[in-house]
Coordinates of C-alpha atoms in Angstrom, one line a residue:
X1 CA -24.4 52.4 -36.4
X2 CA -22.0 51.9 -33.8
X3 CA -20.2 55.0 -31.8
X4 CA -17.1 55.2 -29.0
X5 CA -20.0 56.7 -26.5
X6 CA -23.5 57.1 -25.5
X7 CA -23.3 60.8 -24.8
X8 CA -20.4 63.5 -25.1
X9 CA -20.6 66.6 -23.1
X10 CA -19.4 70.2 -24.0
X11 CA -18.7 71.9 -21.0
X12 CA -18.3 70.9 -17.7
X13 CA -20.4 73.6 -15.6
X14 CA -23.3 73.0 -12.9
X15 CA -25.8 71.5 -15.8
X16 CA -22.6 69.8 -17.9
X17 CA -21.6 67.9 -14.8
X18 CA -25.4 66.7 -13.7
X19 CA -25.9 65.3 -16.9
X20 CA -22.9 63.3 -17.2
X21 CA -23.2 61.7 -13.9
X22 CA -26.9 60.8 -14.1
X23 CA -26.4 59.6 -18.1
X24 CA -23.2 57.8 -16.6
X25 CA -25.3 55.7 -13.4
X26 CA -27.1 54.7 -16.0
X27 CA -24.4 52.7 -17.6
X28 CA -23.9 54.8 -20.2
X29 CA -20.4 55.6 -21.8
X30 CA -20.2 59.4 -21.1
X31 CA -16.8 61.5 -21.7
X32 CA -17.0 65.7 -21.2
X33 CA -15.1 68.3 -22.7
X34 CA -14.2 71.6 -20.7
X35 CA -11.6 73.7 -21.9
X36 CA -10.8 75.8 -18.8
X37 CA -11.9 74.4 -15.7
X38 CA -14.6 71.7 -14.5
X39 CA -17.2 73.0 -12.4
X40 CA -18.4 76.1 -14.8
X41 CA -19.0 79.5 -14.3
X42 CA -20.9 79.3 -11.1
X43 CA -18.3 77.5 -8.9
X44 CA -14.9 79.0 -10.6
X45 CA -16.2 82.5 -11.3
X46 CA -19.4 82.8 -10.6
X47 CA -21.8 82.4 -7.3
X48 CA -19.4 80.3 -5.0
X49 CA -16.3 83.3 -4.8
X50 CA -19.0 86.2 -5.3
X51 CA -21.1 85.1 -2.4
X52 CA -17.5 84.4 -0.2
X53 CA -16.5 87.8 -1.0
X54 CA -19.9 89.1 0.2
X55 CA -19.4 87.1 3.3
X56 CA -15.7 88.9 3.1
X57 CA -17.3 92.5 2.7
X58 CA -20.0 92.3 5.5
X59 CA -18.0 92.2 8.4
X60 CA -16.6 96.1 8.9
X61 CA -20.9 96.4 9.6
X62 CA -20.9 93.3 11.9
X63 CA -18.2 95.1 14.3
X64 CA -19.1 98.3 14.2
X65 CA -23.0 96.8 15.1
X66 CA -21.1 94.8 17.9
X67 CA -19.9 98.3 19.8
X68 CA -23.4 99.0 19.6
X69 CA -24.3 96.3 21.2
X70 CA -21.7 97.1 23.9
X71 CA -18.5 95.3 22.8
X72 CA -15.3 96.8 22.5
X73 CA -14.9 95.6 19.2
X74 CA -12.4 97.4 16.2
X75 CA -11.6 95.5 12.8
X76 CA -8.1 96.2 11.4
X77 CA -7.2 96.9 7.3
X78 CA -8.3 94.3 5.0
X79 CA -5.5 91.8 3.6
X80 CA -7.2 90.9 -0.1
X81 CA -4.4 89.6 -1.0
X82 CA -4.5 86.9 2.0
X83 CA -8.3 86.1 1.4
X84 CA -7.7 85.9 -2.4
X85 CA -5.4 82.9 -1.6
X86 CA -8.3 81.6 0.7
X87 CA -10.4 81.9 -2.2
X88 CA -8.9 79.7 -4.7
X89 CA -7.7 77.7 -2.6
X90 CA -11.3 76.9 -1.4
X91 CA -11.9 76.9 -5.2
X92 CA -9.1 74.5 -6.1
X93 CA -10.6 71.9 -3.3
X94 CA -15.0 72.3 -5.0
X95 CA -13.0 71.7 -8.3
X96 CA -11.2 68.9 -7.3
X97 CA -14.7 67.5 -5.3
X98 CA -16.2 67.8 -9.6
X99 CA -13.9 66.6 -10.9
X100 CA -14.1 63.3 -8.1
X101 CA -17.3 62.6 -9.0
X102 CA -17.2 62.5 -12.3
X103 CA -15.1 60.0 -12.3
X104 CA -16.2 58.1 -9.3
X105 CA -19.5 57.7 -12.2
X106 CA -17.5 56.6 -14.5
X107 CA -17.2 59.8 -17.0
X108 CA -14.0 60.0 -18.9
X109 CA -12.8 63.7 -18.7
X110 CA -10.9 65.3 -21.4
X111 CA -9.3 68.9 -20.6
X112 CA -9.7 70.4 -24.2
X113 CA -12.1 72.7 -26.3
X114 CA -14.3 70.7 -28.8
X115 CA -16.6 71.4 -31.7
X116 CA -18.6 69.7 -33.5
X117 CA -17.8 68.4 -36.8
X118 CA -21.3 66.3 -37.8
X119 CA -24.5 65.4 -35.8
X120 CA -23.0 62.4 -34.0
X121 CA -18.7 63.5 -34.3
X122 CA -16.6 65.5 -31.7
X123 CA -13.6 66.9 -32.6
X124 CA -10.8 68.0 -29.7
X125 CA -8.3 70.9 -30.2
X126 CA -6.0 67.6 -29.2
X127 CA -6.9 66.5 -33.0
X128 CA -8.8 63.1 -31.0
X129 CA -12.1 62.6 -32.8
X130 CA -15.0 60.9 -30.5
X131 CA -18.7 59.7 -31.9
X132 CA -21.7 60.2 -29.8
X133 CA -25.2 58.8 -30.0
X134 CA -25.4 61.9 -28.3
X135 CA -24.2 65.1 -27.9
X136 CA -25.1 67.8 -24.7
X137 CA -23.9 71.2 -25.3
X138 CA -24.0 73.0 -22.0
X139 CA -21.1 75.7 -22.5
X140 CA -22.9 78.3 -20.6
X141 CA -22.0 81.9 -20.9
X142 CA -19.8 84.7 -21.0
X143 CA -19.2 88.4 -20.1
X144 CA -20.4 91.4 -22.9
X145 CA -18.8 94.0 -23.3
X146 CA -19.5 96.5 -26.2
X147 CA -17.7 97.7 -28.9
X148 CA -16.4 100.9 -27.8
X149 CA -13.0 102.6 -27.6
X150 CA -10.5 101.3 -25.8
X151 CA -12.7 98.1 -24.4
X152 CA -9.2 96.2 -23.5
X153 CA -9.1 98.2 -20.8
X154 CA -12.3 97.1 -19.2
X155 CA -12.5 94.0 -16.9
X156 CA -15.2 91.6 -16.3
X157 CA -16.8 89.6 -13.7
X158 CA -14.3 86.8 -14.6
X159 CA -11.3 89.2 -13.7
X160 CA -12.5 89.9 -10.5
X161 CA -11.1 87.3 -8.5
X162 CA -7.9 87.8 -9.9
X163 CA -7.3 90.5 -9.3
X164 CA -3.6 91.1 -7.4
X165 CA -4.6 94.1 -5.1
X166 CA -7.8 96.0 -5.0
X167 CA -8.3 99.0 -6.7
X168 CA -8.3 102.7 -4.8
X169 CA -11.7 103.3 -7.0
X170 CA -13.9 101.9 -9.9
X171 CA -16.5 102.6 -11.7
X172 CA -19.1 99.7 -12.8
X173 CA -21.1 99.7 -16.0
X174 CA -24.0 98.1 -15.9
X175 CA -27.0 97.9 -13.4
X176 CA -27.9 94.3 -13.2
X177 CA -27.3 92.0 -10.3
X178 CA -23.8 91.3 -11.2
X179 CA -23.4 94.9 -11.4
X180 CA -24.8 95.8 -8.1
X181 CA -23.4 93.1 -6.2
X182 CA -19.9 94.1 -7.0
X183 CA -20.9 97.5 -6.5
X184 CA -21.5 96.8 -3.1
X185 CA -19.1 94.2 -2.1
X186 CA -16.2 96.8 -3.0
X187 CA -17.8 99.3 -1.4
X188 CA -17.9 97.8 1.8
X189 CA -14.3 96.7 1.3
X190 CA -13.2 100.2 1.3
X191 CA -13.3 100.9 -2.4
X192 CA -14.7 104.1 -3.9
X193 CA -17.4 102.9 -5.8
X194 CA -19.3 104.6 -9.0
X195 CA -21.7 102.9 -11.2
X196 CA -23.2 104.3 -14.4
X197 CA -26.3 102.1 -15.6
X198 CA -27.3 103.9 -19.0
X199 CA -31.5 102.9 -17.3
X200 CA -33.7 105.2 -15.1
X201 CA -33.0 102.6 -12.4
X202 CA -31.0 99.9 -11.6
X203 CA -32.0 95.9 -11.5
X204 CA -34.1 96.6 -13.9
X205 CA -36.1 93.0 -14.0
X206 CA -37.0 93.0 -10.6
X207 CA -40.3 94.4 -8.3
X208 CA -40.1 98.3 -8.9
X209 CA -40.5 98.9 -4.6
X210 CA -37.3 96.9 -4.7
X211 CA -35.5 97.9 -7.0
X212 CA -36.2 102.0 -5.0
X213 CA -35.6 100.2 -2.2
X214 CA -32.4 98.7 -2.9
X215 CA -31.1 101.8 -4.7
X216 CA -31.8 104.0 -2.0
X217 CA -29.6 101.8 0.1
X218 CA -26.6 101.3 -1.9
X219 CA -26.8 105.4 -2.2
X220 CA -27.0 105.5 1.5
X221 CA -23.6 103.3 1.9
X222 CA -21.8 105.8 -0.2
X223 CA -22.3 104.4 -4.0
X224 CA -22.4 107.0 -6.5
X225 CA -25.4 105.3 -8.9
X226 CA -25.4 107.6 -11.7
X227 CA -28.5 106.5 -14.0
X228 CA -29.4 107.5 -17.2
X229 CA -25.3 107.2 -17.7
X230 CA -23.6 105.7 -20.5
X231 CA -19.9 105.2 -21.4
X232 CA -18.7 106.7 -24.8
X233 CA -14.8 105.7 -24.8
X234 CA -12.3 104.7 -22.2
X235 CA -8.2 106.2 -21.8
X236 CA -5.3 104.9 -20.6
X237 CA -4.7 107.2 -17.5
X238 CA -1.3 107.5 -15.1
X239 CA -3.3 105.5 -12.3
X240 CA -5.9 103.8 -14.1
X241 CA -8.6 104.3 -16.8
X242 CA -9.8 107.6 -17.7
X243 CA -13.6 107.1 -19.0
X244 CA -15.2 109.7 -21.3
X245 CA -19.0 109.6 -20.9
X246 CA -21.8 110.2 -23.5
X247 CA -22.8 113.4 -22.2
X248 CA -19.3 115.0 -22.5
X249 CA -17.8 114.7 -18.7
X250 CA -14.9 112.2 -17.8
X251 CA -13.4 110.8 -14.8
X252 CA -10.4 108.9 -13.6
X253 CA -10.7 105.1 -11.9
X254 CA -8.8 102.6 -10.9
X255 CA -10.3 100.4 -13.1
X256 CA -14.0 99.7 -14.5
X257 CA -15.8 96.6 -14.2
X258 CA -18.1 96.3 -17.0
X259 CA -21.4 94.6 -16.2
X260 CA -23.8 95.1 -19.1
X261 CA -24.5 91.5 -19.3
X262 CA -23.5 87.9 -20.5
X263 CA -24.0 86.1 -24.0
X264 CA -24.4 82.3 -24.7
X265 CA -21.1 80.9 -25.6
X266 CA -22.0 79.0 -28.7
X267 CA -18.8 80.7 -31.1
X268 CA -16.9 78.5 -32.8
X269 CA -18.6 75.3 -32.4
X270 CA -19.9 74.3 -35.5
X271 CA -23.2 75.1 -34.8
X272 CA -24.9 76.6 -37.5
X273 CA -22.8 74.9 -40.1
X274 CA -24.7 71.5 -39.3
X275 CA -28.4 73.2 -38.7
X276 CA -28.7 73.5 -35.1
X277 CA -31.0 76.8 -35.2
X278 CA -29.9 79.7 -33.3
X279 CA -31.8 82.6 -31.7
X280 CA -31.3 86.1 -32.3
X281 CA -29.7 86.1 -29.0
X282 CA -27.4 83.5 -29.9
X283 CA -28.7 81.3 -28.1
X284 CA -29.3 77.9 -28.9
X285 CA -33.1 77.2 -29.4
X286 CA -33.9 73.9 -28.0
X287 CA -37.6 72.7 -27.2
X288 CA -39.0 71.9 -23.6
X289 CA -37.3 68.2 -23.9
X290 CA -33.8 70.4 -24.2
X291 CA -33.4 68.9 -28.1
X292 CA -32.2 71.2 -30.5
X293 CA -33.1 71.2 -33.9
X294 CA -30.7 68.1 -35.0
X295 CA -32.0 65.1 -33.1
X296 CA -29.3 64.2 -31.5
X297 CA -27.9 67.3 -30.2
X298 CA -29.2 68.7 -27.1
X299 CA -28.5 72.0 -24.6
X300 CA -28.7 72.8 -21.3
X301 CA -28.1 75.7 -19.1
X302 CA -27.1 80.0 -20.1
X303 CA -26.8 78.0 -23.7
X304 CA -29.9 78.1 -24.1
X305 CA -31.0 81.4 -22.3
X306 CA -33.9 80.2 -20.6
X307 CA -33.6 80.8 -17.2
X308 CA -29.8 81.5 -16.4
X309 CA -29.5 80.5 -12.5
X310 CA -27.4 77.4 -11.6
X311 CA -29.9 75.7 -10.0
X312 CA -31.9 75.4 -13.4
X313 CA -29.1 74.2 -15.1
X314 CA -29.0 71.7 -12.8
X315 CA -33.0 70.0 -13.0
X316 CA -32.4 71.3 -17.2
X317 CA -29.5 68.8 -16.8
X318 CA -30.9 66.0 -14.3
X319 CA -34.1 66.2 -16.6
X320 CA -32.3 65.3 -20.0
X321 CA -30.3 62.6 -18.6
X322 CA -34.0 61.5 -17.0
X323 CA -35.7 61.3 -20.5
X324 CA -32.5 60.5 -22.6
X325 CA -30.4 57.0 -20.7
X326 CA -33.0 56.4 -17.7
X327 CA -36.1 56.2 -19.6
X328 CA -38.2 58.9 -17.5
X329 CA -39.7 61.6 -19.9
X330 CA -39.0 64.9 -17.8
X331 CA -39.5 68.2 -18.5
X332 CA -37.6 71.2 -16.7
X333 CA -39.8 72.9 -14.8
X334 CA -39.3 76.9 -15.7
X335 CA -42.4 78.3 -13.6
X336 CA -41.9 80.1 -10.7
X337 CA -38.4 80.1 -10.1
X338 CA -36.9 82.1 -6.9
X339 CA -33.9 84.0 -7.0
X340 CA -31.6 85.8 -4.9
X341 CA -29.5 89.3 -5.8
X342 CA -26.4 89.4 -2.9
X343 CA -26.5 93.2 -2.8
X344 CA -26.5 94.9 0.6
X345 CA -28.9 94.5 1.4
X346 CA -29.8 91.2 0.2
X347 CA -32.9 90.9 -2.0
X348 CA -34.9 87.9 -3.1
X349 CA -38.4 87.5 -4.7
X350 CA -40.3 84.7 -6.5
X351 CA -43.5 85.3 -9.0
X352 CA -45.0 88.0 -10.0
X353 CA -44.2 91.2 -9.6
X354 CA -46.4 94.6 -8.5
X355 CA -45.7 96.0 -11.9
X356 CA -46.9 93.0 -14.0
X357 CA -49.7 92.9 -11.0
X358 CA -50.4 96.0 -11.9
X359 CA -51.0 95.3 -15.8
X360 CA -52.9 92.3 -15.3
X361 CA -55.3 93.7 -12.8
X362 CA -57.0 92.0 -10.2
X363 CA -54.7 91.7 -7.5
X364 CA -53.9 93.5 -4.2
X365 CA -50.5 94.3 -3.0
X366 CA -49.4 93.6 1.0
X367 CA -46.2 96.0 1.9
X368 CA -44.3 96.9 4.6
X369 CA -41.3 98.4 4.8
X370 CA -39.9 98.6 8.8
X371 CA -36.5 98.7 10.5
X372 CA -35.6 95.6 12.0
X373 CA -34.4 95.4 15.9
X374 CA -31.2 94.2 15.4
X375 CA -29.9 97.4 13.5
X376 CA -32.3 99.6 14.9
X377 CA -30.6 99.3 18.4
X378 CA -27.5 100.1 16.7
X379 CA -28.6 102.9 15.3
X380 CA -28.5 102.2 11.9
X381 CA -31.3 103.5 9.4
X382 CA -31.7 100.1 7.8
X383 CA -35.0 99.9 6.3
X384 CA -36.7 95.7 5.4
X385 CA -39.0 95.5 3.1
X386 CA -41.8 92.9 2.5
X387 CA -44.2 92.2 -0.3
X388 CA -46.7 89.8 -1.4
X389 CA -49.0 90.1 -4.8
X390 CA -52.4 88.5 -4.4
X391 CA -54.9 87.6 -6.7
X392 CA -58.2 89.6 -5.9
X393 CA -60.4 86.5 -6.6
X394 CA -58.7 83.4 -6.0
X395 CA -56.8 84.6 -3.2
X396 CA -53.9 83.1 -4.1
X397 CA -49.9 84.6 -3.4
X398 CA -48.7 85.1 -6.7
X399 CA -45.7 86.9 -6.1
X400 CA -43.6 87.4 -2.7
X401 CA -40.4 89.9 -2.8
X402 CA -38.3 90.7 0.4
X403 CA -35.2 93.2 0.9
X404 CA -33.7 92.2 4.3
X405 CA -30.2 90.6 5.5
X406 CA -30.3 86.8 4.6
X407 CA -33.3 87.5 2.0
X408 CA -31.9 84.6 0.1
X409 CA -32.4 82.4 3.0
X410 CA -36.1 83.8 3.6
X411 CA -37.3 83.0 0.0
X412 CA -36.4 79.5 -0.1
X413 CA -39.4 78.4 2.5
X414 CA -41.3 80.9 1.2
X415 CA -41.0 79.9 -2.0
X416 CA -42.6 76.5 -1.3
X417 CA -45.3 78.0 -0.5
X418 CA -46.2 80.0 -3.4
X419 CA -45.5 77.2 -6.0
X420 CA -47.6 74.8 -3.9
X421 CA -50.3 77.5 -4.4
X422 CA -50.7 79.1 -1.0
X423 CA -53.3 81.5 -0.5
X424 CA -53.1 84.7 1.3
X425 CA -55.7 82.9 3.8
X426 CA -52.9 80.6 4.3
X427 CA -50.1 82.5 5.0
X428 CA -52.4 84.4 7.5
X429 CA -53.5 81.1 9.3
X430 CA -49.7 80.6 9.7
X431 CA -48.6 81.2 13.5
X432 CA -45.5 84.4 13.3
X433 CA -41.9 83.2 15.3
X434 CA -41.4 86.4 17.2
X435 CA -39.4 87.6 17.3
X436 CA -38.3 88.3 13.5
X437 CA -38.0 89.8 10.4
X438 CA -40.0 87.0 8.4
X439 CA -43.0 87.2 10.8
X440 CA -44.5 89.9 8.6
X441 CA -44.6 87.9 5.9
X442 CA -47.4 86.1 7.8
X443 CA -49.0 88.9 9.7
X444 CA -49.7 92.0 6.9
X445 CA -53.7 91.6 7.5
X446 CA -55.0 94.9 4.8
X447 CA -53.7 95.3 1.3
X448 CA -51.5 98.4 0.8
X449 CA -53.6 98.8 -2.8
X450 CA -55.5 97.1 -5.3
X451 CA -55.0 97.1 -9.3

């Protein structure tokens, strides 16, 4: 059987865009399909303008550490509305760079939702039909928000950058990382900031020291975390939303960002009708070549709720196109990914955490928690903290978590490390570079405890 293409792509995010180009160097015929804008969650809405408006929210801290340091330094009002230009502006240019090379591979491009009509057929909301020998669904995810009351009136992470002034207050649902990072990026652009997380604690997938930690921080900079909260209905209100919570009280906001989480976009694509099997999640299940359950329909990326960081979606895509067009069976390797959280302050970990330490047993924990010179001598009460979870016997660093400014940063090298399988002996054999935060990683000599 002959078809127009070698592979057609649904959705032109970070694992959407890999594929095609690699399947395309290959010589393949390769078109995508993106119905909003090419370069996916994490570069139009996503990662890229969260972390530039964390780089937009630090700098009130920078100056006022600066007259500590003995500089007559003073920071002025903040113009969102002139860095929100800058923003998509900067946006509009990484879109355009996508877009580039794609074609520069030799992908065709086609600005228009699709869905699938058979195992091999693409149909466009244009009315063109395409066949495929194959077909790559990588349409990521989206935002959740419940069915409650008066929902419209919540926003989502999407809305966030569009917004055309920022609000005089707002209350976040939700106490993941996307929660938390907003949570503190307004606040430290002058924005009164609640968040209600219907959990005992927030970021609740991540080291429980951390996750105290981190809380105790965001507290500290003047976020109202009000656990154990949940949202019951939400009111138009003269300047805003008024929310009514479970337990009976209300308050009025400027708006509320819900945050409770993102579902695989697979709606309204013909899915189920031609047997690819779902999860419960709605996922799309797909085994550890990326194939779904129709031969010749594969997934990549938050489609398939794996391991939804951008960086996955990109080997999930590089290794399909590997396997599929270059003749290279690869698998995606899902063990022991790091990851960073852009709170303030920044957290990052890789491996195993103390709690899951804790219920395998045999393993020792190495903590410190310190203040680091730069804001102690400014006087702030800034606390780091540094972790590593050992295995008793083998001696091996199973898990490493660290709360400190440019955490992110810290984790990449150390995360080589631990998935080359470095033993505490190792780390300890490793000279420190004093002076500096990182240096404990590699000078914590006695385990804090054992489990």
């Amino acid at each position: 059987m002959s078809f127009d293409l070698d592979l057609f792509v649904i959705g032109a995010g970070s694992g959407g865009v890999r594929a095609a180009r690699v399947a395309a160097q290959s010589g393949a015929r390769v078109a995508v399909a993106e119905e909003y804008r090419v370069g996916g969650t994490c570069v139009i809405r996503g990662c890229v303008p969260k972390k530039l408006m964390v780089f937009a929210s630090s700098f009130p801290a920078v100056v006022e550490d600066a007259r500590a340091y003995g500089w007559d330094a003073s920071i002025g009002s903040f113009d969102w509305s002139r860095f929100r230009k800058a923003l998509h502006d900067e946006l509009d240019r990484l879109e355009a760079i996508y877009r580039a090379n794609l074609e520069r591979a030799g992908v065709t491009i086609h600005p228009a939702r699709a869905v699938l009509e058979d195992a091999h057929t693409v149909r466009l909301d244009s009315g063109e039909r395409f066949t495929a020998k194959h077909i790559l669904i990588a349409t990521g995810g989206a935002p959740f928000i419940p069915e409650i009351p008066g929902r419209e009136l919540a926003s989502t992470s999407n809305d966030m950058f569009l917004m055309e002034e920022l609000p005089r207050s707002i209350l976040v649902v939700g106490g993941g990382y996307i929660a938390c990072e907003f949570a503190c990026i307004l606040n430290s652009l002058g924005v009164d900031v609640t968040l209600a997380y219907r959990g005992p604690q927030i970021l609740r997938a991540f080291d429980e020291e951390v996750r105290g930690h981190v809380s105790a921080a965001m507290r500290g900079a003047g976020i109202d975390i009000r656990t154990e909260t949940d949202v019951a209905a939400l009111h138009p209100a003269a300047d805003g939303v008024r929310v009514a919570f479970a337990d009976g009280g209300q308050g009025d906001y400027g708006r509320v960002l819900y945050a409770t989480g993102r579902v695989p976009s697979t709606g309204g694509l013909g899915l189920e009708a031609l047997g690819v099997r779902l999860r419960k999640s709605g996922a799309i299940a797909v085994d550890e070549w990326s194939q779904t359950s129709v031969p010749s329909i594969y997934a990549v990326g938050d489609v398939t709720d794996r391991v939804n960081l951008t960086p996955v979606a990109i080997r999930e895509g590089q290794a399909f196109a590997e396997t599929v067009f270059h003749g290279t069976p690869t698998k995606a390797d899902h063990d022991l990914v790091p990851s960073a959280v852009f709170t303030q302050p920044e957290m990052a970990g890789i491996g195993m955490t103390e709690q899951e330490g804790r219920e395998r047993g045999g393993v020792q924990i190495y903590s410190t928690a310190f203040r680091p010179m730069r804001t102690l001598f400014a006087g702030r009460e800034d606390r780091v903290l540094m972790k590593l979870v050992v295995d008793s016997e083998s001696r091996r660093v199973l898990g490493c978590h660290i709360v400190a400014p440019e955490a992110g940063e810290m984790i990449q090298l150390a995360a080589i490390a631990v998935k080359m399988g470095a033993t505490k002996e190792d780390f300890d054999r490793t000279v420190a570079v004093h002076p500096t935060m990182a240096e404990e990683l590699v000078t914590m000599k006695a385990p804090s405890r054992s489990w």
